[in-house]
Amino acid sequence: MSTVTYCRICPATCGLLLDIEDGRVTKVRGDADNPLTQGFTCPKGRKIGDFHAAPDRNRTAQRRNESGQLVPVATEDAIAEIAARLTDLIATYGPDSVSLVTGTQSAMASLTGPFARAWFRTLGSRSMFTPQTIDQSAKWVAEGRMGAWGAGRQRFDESDVWMLVGTNPLITMQGGDITGFPVHNGFRRLQAEQQRGLQLIVVDPRRSETASRADIHLQLIPGSDAFLFAAIIRVILDADLHDKEFCADWVDSIDALREAVSPFTTEMAAAACGVPAEDIERAARTFGAARKGMATTGTGPDMGPVANLAEHLVQCLNVICGRFPREGDRQAYGGVLGAGRPRPAEAIGPNRDWERGPRDRFGYGQMHGESPIGTLPDRILDEGEDQVRALIVVGANPASAIPDQLKAARALGSIELLVTLDPFMSETAQLADFVIAPVMQLESPDTTRAYETLIDAPFGQYTPAVLERPEGTIDDWDFFLRLTWAMGKSLQIAGTEYAPGSSPPSTDDVLASFTRRARIPLDEVQSHPHGKMYDVPLSVVGPPTPGTTARFDVMPADVAAELTAVFDARADREERPFLLVVRRSRETLNSMGPRLPGLPRRGYNPCFVHPEDLAKLGLEPGAVVTIAADHGAVTAVVDADASMRPGVVSMTHAFGGLPGDDDPLIRGVNTGRLISLDNELQAISAMPRMSAVPVTIEAAYSPSAARATSSQAAHVASLLG
Ligand SMILES: Nc1nc2c(c(=O)[nH]1)N[C@H]1C(S)=C(S)[C@@H](COP(=O)(O)OP(=O)(O)OC[C@H]3O[C@@H](n4cnc5c(=O)[nH]c(N)nc54)[C@H](O)[C@@H]3O)O[C@H]1N2
Ligand SMILES: Nc1nc2c(c(=O)[nH]1)N[C@H]1C(S)=C(S)[C@@H](COP(=O)(O)OP(=O)(O)OC[C@H]3O[C@@H](n4cnc5c(=O)[nH]c(N)nc54)[C@H](O)[C@@H]3O)O[C@H]1N2
Ligand code: SF4
Ligand SMILES: [Mo]
């Protein structure tokens, strides 16, 4: 008998059937009876048992002793000591000295993020950081400057066209409110929609898994998206393809937009982007002539050199074409375990929250209550009123993820108190004062409620814990409850108050409290282990709030100035011959995967280069090269990949361990070492230039010679010292 559950490594929630013997997963199959995911799995999900049984998994909490060694400690003792030290720091330096960093994996278990933030709220600190500001912060900036639509996205399955810009959702499962792409069994869903007549347009310098299925693929020069989208908007406005009624009702500054894009002819964009003018024209007209369908982005444009502007222009396209759900339309997302309230068909005006509220010592304001994580190393390293002295990290690995890894690791290695909750000895855990061992997903119950912004059908699923938890582990959410209590405070969450001294709830109790207002009661969902597609109508979009005056602002003055600057710099040439772009692989999820033997096939992250470029460089696949950017250099192995645009190379991030542990042929290298936290930062978010990074590639002598350059060795010494 197989055990039924679903995977929570990424938000695609693939249904799984597990064979379990002696408390270990011995076989993993996709669950064909899961009506949402229909048997689909990926290589990470198929290794879910190995993640849990990994010999180097943290099965007990650890504390760094006086001689610098991490040694086992009882979790409750660790919590008591951490609480005492945090209380002291707050008394001496104020609440801003204590900071929370959540990450990708704190979003995967539905209770972790909410409990971590609820604990953080009790502190009164303003030092909150997440990877959003080294990810797609341009989406927040664009929304803040232009406004958003209250009712969210149009439905992929009702659209005639969809434009995906710098995203590869067939591999990354980045869908839902981010790209609108249906990620559950996405290959089959895309095929069905294209057979129905959907036109797929993909804008990507690589012929990715998604781009190779596109009807139109614009294989542009990385970093040139702003030119492309200014030109597309110009074509649409000139041909009168925009939605005039929607614009009259909801949109300001159309004339300013028209004027701002007027210099961006298709011919000049073709030259700047390196794609034929007729392809730009065809993409613009295909998009503009459609009835429904949106343009959505991933990390590609949002990690580039003009991220905020590029994202703004893509979203402009949706706004001027009125590509949003209207009153009475079916909403794009929302399963059955949330309240499923109708969202209003109305604009939410620009709010520019970073211009109000506190600013850090560099002048950055906060977005959604967060400070830019690119500033965190300096906030730790340099004295100042807002110096960060303690960091609680959950589901994140900032020592691998924050660009300029040398600086990030140096900061994390020198902070007064670093606590991380991590099932593995991540790069961050290796530097920590306390490592808390969390319960892993198969050892804990959960529901699909938190993923409902990705689920485009009335589906719900509950899974019980299917493996025993190791004795020394604690649930991530429970750690934050106990820490709050140990600091003498009450924790308030989802309408419930958990006061110190009250009896501790179970995970199931908390899941029940989070689904109190569910459209389908949790116990009904629990009675269908494979998950169930309910025969209830999807929520529909509600009417606008009476008297609302909010409108989109498509061309505020700061955006217009950025567009002018880009136009004026159009003839500038990058000094290095290649542009390095981001790339995510099926086998890894950021730093989850590189550590699991046999998951990334080769163990390291090659640098993918077009075969013609390899020939020009006189290199064979497998050659060891030095990749140099303005900010730093790494040693890597090249591989041939004809899906690249010539002149563009790509590597997966989050390999390589800490500085000094990297090895191009064994565990790979961390591409963050090529990225600066000081130069070419985006305004507002301090987002570094992480894609379209100019690099040179040269044959290296030997991997070991290049491995420990003197500067790395010095940094490693300082980390250990
Ligand atoms: N398997 C797997 N899934 C993941 C992750 C993972 O590591 N592995 N990570 C998760 C995370 S944290 C995130 S944020 C999401 C990200 O999800 P995606 O945004 O889909 O991530 P990528 O696959 O890196 O896709 C970025 C694409 O942008 C292209 N690109 C690069 N530079 C440019 C540019 O300047 N312009 C344009 N138009 N395109 C460009 C690249 O060629 C690449 O195909 O994925 C999530 N899912
Ligand atoms: N050069 C470069 N740098 C990048 C990127 C890039 O494309 N290029 N991408 C950026 C992006 S988009 C992002 S989102 C960030 C990612 O930044 P992070 O979210 O900080 O990185 P992850 O590697 O996803 O960290 C997840 C950690 O959670 C741990 N974990 C796994 N399961 C559990 C669990 O059940 N409980 C707990 N407590 N922990 C768990 C994992 O072992 C891992 O250490 O990196 C950014 N950095
Ligand atoms: S796509 Fe892979 S990692 Fe994501 S839920 Fe499915 S099996 Fe798990
Ligand atoms: Mo991300």
PDB file of C-alpha atoms and ligand atoms in Angstrom, residues 104 131-132 134-136 174 299 303 584 590 653, ligand 4:
ATOM      1  CA  THR A 104      12.191  30.465  -0.233  1.00  0.00           C
ATOM      2  CA  PRO A 131      15.179  37.546  -0.844  1.00  0.00           C
ATOM      3  CA  GLN A 132      12.438  39.494  -2.660  1.00  0.00           C
ATOM      4  CA  ILE A 134      17.412  40.055  -4.814  1.00  0.00           C
ATOM      5  CA  ASP A 135      14.652  38.450  -6.833  1.00  0.00           C
ATOM      6  CA  GLN A 136      11.823  40.377  -8.466  1.00  0.00           C
ATOM      7  CA  GLN A 174       6.652  30.138 -11.367  1.00  0.00           C
ATOM      8  CA  THR A 299      13.578  36.981 -12.961  1.00  0.00           C
ATOM      9  CA  MET A 303      17.489  41.021 -12.429  1.00  0.00           C
ATOM     10  CA  ARG A 584      17.413  27.651 -13.022  1.00  0.00           C
ATOM     11  CA  ASN A 590      18.357  27.554  -5.212  1.00  0.00           C
ATOM     12  CA  HIS A 653      23.360  30.074  -8.886  1.00  0.00           C
TER      13      HIS A 653
HETATM   14 MO    MO B   4      13.348  33.742  -5.994  1.00  0.00          MO
END
